[in-house]
PDB file of C-alpha atoms in Angstrom:
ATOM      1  CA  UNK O  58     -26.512  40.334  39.937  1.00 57.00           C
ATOM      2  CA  UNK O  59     -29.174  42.643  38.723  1.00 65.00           C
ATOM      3  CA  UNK O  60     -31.221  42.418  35.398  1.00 66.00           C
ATOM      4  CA  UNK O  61     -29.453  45.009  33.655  1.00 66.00           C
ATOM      5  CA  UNK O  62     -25.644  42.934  34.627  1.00 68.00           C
ATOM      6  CA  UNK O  63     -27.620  39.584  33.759  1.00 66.00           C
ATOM      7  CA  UNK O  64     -29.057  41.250  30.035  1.00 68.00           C
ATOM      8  CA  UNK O  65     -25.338  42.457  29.605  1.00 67.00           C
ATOM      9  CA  UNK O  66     -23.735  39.398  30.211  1.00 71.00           C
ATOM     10  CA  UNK O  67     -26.142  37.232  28.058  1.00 70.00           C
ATOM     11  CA  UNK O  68     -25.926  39.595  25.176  1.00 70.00           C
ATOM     12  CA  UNK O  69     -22.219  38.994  25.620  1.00 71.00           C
ATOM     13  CA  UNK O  70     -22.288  35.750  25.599  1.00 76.00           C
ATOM     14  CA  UNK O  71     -24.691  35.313  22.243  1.00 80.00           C
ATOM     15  CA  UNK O  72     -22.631  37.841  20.702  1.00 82.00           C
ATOM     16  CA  UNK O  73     -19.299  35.638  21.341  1.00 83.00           C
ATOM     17  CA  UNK O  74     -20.908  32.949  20.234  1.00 86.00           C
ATOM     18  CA  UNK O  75     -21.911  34.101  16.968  1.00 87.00           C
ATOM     19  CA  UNK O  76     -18.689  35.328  16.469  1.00 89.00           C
ATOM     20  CA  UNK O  77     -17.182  32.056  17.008  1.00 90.00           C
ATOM     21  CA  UNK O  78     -19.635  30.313  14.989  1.00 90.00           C
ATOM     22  CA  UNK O  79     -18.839  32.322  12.043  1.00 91.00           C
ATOM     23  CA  UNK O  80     -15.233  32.115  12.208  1.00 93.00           C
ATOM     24  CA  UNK O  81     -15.558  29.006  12.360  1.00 92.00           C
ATOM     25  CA  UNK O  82     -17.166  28.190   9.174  1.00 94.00           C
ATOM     26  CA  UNK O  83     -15.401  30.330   7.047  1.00 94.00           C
ATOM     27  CA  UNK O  84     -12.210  28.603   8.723  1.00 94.00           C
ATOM     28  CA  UNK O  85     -14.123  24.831   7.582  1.00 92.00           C
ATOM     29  CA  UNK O  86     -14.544  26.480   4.423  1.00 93.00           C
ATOM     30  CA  UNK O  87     -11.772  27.478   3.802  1.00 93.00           C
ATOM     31  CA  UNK O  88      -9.680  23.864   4.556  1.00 91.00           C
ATOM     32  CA  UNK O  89     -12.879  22.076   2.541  1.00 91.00           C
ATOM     33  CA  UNK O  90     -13.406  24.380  -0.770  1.00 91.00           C
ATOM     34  CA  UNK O  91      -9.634  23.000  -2.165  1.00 90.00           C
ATOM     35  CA  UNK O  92     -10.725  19.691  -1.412  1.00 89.00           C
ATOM     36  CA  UNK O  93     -14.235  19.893  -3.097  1.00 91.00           C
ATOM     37  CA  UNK O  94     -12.816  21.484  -6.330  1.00 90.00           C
ATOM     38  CA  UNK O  95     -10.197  18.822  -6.441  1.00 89.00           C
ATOM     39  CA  UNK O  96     -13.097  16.081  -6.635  1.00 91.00           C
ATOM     40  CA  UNK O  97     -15.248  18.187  -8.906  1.00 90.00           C
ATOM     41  CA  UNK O  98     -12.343  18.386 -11.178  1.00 89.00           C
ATOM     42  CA  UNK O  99     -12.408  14.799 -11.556  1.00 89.00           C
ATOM     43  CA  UNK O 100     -15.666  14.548 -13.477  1.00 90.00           C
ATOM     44  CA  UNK O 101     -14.618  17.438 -15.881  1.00 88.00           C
ATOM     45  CA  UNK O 102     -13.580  16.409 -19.145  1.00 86.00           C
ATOM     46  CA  UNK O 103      -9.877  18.063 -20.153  1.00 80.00           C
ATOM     47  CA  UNK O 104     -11.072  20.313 -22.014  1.00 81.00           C
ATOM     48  CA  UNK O 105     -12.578  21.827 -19.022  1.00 83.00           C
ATOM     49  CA  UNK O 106      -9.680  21.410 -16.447  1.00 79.00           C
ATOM     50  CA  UNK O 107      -7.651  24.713 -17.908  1.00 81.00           C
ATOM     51  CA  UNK O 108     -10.161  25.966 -19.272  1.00 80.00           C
ATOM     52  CA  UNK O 109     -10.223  29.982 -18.618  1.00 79.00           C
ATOM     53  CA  UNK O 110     -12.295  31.496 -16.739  1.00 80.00           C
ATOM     54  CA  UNK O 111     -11.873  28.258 -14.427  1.00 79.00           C
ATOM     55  CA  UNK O 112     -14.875  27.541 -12.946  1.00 81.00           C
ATOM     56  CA  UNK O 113     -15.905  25.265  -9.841  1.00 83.00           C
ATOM     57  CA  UNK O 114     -18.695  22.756 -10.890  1.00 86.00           C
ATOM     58  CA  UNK O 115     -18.161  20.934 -14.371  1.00 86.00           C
ATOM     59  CA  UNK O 116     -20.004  22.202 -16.944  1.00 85.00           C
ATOM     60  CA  UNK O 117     -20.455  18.368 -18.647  1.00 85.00           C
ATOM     61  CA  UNK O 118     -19.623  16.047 -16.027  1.00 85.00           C
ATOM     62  CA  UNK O 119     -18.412  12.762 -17.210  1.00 85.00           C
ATOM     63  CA  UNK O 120     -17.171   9.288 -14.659  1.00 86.00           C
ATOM     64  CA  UNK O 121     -15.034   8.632 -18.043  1.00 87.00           C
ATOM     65  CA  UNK O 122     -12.151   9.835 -16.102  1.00 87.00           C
ATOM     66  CA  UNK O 123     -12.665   6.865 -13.456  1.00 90.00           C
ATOM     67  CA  UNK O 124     -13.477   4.324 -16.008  1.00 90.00           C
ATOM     68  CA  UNK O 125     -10.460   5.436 -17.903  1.00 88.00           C
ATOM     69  CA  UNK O 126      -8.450   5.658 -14.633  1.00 87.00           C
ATOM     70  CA  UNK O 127      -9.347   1.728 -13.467  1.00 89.00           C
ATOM     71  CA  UNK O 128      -7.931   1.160 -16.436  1.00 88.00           C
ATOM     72  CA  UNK O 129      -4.716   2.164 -16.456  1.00 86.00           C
ATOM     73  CA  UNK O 130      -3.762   1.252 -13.094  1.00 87.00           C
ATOM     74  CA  UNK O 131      -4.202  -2.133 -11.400  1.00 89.00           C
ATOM     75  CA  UNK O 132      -5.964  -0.673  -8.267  1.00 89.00           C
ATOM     76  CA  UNK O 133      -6.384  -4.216  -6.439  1.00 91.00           C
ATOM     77  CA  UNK O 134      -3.087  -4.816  -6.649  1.00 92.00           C
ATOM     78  CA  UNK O 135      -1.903  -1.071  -5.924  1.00 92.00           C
ATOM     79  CA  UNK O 136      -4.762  -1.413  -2.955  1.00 92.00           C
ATOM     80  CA  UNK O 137      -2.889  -4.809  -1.621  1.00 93.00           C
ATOM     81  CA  UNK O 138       0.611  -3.771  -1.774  1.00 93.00           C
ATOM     82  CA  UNK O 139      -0.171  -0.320   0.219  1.00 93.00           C
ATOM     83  CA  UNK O 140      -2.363  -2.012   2.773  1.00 93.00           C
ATOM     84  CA  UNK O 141      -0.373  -5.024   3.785  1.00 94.00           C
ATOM     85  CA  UNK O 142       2.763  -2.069   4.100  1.00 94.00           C
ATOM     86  CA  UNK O 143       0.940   0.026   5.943  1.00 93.00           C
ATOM     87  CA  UNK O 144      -0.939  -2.881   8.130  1.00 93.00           C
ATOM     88  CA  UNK O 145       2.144  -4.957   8.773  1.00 95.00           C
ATOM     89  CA  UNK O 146       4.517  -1.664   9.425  1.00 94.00           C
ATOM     90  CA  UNK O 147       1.930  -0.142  12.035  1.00 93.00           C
ATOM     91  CA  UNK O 148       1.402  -3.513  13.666  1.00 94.00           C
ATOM     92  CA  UNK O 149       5.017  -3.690  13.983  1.00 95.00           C
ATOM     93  CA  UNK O 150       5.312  -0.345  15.074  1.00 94.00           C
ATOM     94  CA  UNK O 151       3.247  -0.146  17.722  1.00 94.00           C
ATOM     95  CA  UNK O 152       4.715  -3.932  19.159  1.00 93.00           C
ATOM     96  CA  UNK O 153       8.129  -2.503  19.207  1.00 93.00           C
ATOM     97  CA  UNK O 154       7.285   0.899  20.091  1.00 93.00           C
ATOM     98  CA  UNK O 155       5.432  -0.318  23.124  1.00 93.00           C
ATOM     99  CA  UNK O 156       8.331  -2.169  24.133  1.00 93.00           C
ATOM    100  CA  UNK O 157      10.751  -0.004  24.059  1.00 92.00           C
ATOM    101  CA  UNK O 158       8.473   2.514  25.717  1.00 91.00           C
ATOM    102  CA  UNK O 159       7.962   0.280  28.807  1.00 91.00           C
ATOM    103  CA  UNK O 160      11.993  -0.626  29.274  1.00 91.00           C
ATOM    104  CA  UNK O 161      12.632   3.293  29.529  1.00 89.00           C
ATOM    105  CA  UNK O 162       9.764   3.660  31.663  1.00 90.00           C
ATOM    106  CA  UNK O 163      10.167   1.017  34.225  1.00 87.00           C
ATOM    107  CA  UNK O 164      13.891  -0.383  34.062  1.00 87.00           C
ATOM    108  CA  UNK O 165      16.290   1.785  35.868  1.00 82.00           C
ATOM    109  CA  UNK O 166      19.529   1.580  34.510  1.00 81.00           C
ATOM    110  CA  UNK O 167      21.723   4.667  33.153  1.00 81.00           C
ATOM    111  CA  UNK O 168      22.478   3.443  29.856  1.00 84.00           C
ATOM    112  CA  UNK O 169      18.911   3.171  29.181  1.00 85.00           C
ATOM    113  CA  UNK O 170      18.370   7.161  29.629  1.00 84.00           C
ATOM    114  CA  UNK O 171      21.687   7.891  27.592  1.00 86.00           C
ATOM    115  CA  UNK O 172      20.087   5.640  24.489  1.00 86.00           C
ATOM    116  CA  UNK O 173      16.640   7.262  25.105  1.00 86.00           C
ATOM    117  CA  UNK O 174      18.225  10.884  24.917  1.00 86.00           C
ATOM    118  CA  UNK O 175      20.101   9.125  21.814  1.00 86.00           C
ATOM    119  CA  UNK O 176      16.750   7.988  19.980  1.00 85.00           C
ATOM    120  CA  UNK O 177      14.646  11.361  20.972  1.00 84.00           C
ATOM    121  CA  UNK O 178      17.768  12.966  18.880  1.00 84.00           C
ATOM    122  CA  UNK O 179      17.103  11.330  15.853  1.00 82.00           C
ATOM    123  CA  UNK O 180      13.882  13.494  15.717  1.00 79.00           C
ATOM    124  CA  UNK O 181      16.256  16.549  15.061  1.00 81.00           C
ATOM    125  CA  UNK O 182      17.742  14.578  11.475  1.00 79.00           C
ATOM    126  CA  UNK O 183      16.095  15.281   8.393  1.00 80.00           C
ATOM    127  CA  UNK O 184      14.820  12.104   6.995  1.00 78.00           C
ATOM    128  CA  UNK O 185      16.546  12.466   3.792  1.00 79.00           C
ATOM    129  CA  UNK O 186      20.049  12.624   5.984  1.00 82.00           C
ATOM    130  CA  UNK O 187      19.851   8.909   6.887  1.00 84.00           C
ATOM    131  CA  UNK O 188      18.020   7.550   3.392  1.00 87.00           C
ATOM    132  CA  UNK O 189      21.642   6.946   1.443  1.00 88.00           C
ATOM    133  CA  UNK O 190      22.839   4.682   4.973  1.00 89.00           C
ATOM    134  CA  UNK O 191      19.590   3.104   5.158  1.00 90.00           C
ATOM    135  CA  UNK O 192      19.645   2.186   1.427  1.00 92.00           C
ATOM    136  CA  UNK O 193      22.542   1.030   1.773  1.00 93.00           C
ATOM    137  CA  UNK O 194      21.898  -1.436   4.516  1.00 92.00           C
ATOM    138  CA  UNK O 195      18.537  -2.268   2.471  1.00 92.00           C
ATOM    139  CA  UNK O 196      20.431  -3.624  -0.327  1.00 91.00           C
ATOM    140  CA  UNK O 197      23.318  -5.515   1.718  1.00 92.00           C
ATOM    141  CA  UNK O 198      20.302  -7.508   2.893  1.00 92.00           C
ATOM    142  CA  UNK O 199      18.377  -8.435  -0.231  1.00 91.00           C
ATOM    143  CA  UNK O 200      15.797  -6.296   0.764  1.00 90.00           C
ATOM    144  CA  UNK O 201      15.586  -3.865  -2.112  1.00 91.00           C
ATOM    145  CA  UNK O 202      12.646  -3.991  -4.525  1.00 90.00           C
ATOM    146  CA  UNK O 203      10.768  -5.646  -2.097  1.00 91.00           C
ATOM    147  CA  UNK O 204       7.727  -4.604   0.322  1.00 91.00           C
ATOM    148  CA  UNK O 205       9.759  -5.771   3.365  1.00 92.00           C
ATOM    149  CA  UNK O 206      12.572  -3.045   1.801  1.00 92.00           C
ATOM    150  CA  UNK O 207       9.907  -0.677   2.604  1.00 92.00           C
ATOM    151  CA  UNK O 208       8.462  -2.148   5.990  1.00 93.00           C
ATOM    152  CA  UNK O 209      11.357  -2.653   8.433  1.00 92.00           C
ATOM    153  CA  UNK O 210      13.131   0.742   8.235  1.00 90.00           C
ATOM    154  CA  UNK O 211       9.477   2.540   9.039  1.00 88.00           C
ATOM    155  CA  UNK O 212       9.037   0.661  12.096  1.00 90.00           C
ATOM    156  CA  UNK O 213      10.992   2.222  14.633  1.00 83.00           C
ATOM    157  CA  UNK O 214       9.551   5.625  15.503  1.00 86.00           C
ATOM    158  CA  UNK O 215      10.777   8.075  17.999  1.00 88.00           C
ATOM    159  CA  UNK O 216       8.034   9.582  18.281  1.00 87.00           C
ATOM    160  CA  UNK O 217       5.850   6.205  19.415  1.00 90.00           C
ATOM    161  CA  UNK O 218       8.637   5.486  21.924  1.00 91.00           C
ATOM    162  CA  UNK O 219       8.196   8.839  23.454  1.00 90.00           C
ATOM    163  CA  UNK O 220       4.194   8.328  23.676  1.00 90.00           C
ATOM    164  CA  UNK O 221       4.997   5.177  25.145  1.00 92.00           C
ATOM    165  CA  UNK O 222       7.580   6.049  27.687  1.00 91.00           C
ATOM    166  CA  UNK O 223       5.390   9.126  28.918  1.00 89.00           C
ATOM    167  CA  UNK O 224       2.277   6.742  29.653  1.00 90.00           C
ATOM    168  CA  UNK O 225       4.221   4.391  31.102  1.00 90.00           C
ATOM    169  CA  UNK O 226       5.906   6.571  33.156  1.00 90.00           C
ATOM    170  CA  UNK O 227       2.662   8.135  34.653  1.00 87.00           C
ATOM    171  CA  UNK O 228       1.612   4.201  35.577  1.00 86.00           C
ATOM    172  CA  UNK O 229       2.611   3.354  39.488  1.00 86.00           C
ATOM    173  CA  UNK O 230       5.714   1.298  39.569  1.00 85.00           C
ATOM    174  CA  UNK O 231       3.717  -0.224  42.590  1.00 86.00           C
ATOM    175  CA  UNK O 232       1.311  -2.014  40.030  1.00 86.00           C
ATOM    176  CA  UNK O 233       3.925  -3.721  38.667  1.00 85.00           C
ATOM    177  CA  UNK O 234       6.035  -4.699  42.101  1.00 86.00           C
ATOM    178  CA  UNK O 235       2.886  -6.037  43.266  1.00 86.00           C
ATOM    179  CA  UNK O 236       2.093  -8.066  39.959  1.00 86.00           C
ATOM    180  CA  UNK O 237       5.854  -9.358  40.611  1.00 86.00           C
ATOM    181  CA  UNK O 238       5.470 -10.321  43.949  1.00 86.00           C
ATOM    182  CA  UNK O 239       2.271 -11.980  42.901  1.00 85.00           C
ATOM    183  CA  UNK O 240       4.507 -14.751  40.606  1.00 84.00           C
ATOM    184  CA  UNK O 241       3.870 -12.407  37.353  1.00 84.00           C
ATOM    185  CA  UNK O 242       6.932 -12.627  34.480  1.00 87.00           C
ATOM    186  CA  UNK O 243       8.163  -9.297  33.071  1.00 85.00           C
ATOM    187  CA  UNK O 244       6.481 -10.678  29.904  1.00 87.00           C
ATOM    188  CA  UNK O 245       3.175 -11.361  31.461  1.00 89.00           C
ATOM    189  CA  UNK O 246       3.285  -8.152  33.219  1.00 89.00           C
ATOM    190  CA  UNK O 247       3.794  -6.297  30.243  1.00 89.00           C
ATOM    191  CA  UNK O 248       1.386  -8.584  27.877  1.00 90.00           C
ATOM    192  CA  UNK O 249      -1.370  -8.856  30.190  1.00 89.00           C
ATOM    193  CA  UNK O 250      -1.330  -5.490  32.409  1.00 88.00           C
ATOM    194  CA  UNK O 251       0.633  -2.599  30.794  1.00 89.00           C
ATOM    195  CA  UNK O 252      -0.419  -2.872  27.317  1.00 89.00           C
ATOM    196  CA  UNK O 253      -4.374  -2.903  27.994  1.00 89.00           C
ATOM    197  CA  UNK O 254      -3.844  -0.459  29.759  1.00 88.00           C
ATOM    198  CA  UNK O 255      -2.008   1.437  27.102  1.00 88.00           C
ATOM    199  CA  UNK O 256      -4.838   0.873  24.833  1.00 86.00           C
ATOM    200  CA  UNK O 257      -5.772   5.089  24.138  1.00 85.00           C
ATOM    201  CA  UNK O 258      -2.164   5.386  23.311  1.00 88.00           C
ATOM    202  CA  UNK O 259      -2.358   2.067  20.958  1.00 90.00           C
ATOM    203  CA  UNK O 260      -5.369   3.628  19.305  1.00 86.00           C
ATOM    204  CA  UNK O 261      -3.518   7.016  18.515  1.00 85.00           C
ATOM    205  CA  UNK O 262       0.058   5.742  17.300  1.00 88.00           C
ATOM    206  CA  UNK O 263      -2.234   2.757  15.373  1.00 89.00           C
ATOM    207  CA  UNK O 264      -4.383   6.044  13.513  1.00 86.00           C
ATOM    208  CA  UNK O 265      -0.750   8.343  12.697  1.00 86.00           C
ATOM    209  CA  UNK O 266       1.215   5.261  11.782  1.00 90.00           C
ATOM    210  CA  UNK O 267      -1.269   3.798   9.129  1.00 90.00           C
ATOM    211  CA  UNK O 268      -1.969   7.574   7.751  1.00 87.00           C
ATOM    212  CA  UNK O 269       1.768   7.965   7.424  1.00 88.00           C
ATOM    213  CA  UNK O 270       2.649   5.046   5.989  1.00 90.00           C
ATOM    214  CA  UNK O 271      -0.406   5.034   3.365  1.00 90.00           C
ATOM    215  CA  UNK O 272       0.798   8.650   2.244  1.00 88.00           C
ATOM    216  CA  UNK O 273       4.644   7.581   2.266  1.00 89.00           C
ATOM    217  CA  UNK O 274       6.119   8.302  -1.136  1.00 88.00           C
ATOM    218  CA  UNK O 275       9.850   8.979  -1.240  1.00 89.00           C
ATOM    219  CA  UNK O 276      11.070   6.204   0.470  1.00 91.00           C
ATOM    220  CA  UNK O 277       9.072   3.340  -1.653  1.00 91.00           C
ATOM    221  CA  UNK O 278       9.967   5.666  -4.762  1.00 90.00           C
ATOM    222  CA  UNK O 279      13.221   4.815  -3.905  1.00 91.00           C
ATOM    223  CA  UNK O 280      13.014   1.165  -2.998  1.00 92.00           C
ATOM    224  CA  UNK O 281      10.782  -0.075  -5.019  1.00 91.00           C
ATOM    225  CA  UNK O 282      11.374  -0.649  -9.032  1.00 89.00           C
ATOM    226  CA  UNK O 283       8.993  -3.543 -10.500  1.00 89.00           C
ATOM    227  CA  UNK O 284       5.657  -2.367 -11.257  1.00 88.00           C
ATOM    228  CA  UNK O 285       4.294  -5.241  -9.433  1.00 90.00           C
ATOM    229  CA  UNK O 286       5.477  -3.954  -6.302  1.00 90.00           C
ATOM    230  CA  UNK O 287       4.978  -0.062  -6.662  1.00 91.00           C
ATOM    231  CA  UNK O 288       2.339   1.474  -4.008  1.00 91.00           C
ATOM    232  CA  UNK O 289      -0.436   3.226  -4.684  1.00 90.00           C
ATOM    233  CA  UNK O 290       1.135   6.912  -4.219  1.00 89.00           C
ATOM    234  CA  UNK O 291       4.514   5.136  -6.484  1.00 90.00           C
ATOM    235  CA  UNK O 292       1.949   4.099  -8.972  1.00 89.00           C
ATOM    236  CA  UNK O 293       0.392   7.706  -9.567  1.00 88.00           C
ATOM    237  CA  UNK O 294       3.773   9.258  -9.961  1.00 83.00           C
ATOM    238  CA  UNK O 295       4.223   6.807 -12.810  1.00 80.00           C
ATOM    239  CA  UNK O 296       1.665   8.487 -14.280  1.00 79.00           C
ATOM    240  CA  UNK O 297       3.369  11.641 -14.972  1.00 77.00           C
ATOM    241  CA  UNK O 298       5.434  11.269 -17.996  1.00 70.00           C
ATOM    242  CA  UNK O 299       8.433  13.415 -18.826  1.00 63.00           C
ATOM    243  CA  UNK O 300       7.114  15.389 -21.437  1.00 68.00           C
ATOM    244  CA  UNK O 301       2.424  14.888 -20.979  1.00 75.00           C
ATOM    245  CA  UNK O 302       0.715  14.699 -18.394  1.00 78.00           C
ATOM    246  CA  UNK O 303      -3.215  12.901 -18.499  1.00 82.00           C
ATOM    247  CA  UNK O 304      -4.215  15.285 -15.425  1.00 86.00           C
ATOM    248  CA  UNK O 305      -7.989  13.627 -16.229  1.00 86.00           C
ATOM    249  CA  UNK O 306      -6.790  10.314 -15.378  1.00 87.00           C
ATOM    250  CA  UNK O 307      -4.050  11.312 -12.337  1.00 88.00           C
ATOM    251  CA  UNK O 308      -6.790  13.578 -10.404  1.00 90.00           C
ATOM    252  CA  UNK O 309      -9.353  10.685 -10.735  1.00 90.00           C
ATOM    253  CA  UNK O 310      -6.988   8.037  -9.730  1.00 89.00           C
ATOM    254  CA  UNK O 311      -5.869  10.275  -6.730  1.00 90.00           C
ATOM    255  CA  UNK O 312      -9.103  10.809  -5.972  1.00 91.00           C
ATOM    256  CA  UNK O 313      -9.607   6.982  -5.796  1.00 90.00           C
ATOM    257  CA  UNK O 314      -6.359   6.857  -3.301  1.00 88.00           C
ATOM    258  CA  UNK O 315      -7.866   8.879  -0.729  1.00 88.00           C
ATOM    259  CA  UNK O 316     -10.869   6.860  -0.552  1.00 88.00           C
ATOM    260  CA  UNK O 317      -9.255   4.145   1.926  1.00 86.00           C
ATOM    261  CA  UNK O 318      -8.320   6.812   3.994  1.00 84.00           C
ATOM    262  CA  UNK O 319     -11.458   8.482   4.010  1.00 85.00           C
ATOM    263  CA  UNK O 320     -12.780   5.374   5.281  1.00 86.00           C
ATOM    264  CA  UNK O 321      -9.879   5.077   8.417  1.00 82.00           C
ATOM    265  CA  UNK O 322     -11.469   8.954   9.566  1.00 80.00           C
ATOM    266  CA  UNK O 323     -14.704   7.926   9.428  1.00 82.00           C
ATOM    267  CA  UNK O 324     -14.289   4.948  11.599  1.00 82.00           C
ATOM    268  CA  UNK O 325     -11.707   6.453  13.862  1.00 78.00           C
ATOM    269  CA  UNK O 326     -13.315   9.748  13.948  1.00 72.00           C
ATOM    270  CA  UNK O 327     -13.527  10.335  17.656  1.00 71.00           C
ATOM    271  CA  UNK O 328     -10.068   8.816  18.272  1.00 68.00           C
ATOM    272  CA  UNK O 329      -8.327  11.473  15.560  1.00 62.00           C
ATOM    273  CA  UNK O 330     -10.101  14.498  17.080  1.00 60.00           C
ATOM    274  CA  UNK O 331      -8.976  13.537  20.427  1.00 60.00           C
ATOM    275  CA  UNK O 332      -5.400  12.863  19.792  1.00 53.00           C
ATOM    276  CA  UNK O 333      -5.400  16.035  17.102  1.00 50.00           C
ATOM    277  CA  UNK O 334      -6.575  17.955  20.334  1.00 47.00           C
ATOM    278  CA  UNK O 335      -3.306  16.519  22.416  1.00 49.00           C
ATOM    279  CA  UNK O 336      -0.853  16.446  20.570  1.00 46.00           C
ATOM    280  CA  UNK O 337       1.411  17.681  17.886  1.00 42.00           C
ATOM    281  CA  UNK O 338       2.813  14.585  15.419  1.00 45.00           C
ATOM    282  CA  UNK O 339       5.277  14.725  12.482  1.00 44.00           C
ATOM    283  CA  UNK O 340       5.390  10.914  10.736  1.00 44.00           C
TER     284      UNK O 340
END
């Protein structure tokens, strides 16, 4: 390659770059600028929020509308209830998931394909086609109002089957005829060797599952009726009466709801961007 070809081809390259670059940002910008007006909004006072022309950065901030948003909802409570749903559901989720996974993966029996084709169908139903039957069953069980009503129907998942079944499936069935020839149980086999091993996967289903069942609102709206119980995204629809709406106090307190969250991505950072880059999810 002469020096003309090699100029070419790095002035190419920087120029691609560049292009890239700035794409880019405007692309980050784009995603972040509704996000940064929504918590600028929060410290304007209502007389600012509609106030025309609208304008980005408050013009006499004020953290009244968190003060004033503590106290109308009973965030350590709302903070408990959504937490120990979302906790115990993914926890459960990802045991039963995992389980399931591993008996279409390495159990060869026809019946189990026909009920794996059955269960990757479900994906294909709306959600709000099975809520009446699942309501149903809720109540027949004394499960309504309650945050169990709201945990055991979320914890089967197609989806973490499927991400189960397709690791498992690309593990050697020799590892496991060797671990059964070596005295191993199905149980320790499964305990002790194929979940560690399925330990990216874990991570991933762990990240959607918690996200998903943090942001769920229709089916607790449904389920739950005492106060006491409501979650947090329940508890900021109560805030929206029929006839006013204090859009001070809702943006603050949603605002506040995000913040757990926020937390989760900056942990789990590295996990999310990898299992973004791999894969397409719908909770």
């Amino acid at each position: 390659m002469n020096k003309k070809t090699y100029n070419i081809s790095k002035l190419h390259d920087k120029t691609s770059t560049v292009l890239l670059t700035t794409a880019l940002i405007i692309i980050a910008l784009l995603y972040l600028f509704p996000l940064v007006w929504f918590v600028l909004s929060s410290f304007k006072p209502g007389s600012e929020l509609f106030a025309y022309p609208l304008s980005v950065l408050p013009r006499n901030p004020t953290a009244g509308n968190y003060s004033d948003a503590w106290n109308s909802l009973d965030f350590p409570r709302l903070f408990g209830n959504t937490l120990i749903s979302s906790v115990v559901t993914t926890f459960l989720t990802i045991i039963a998931s995992a389980t399931c996974g591993y008996a279409f993966a390495k159990y060869d029996q026809k019946w189990l394909s026909f009920f794996f084709v059955c269960i990757i169908a479900t994906t294909m139903l709306p959600t709000e086609v099975i809520m009446n039957p699942v309501f149903i069953v809720i109540r027949k069980l004394g499960l309504y109002d309650s945050l169990a009503g709201i945990i055991i129907p979320s914890i089967n998942t197609a989806t973490g089957i499927f991400m189960f079944r397709t690791f498992f499936v690309s593990i050697p069935d020799d590892l496991v005829e060797s671990a059964r020839m070596d005295g191993a149980s199905d149980g320790r086999i499964f305990f002790n060797i194929m979940l560690p091993i399925a330990k990216p996967v874990i991570l991933t289903l762990s990240i959607f599952s918690f996200q998903w069942r943090w942001n769920d609102y229709i089916w607790p709206l449904i389920v739950l009726n005492n106060p006491k119980n409501y979650t947090i995204q329940v508890a900021l629809r109560s805030l929206v009466g029929a006839e006013n709406i204090n859009w001070t106090i809702l943006i603050a307190s949603s605002v506040v709801s995000i913040i757990p969250l926020l937390l989760v991505f900056i942990v789990f950072q590295r996990y999310i961007t990898d299992s973004n880059a791999t894969s397409g999810l719908k909770g």
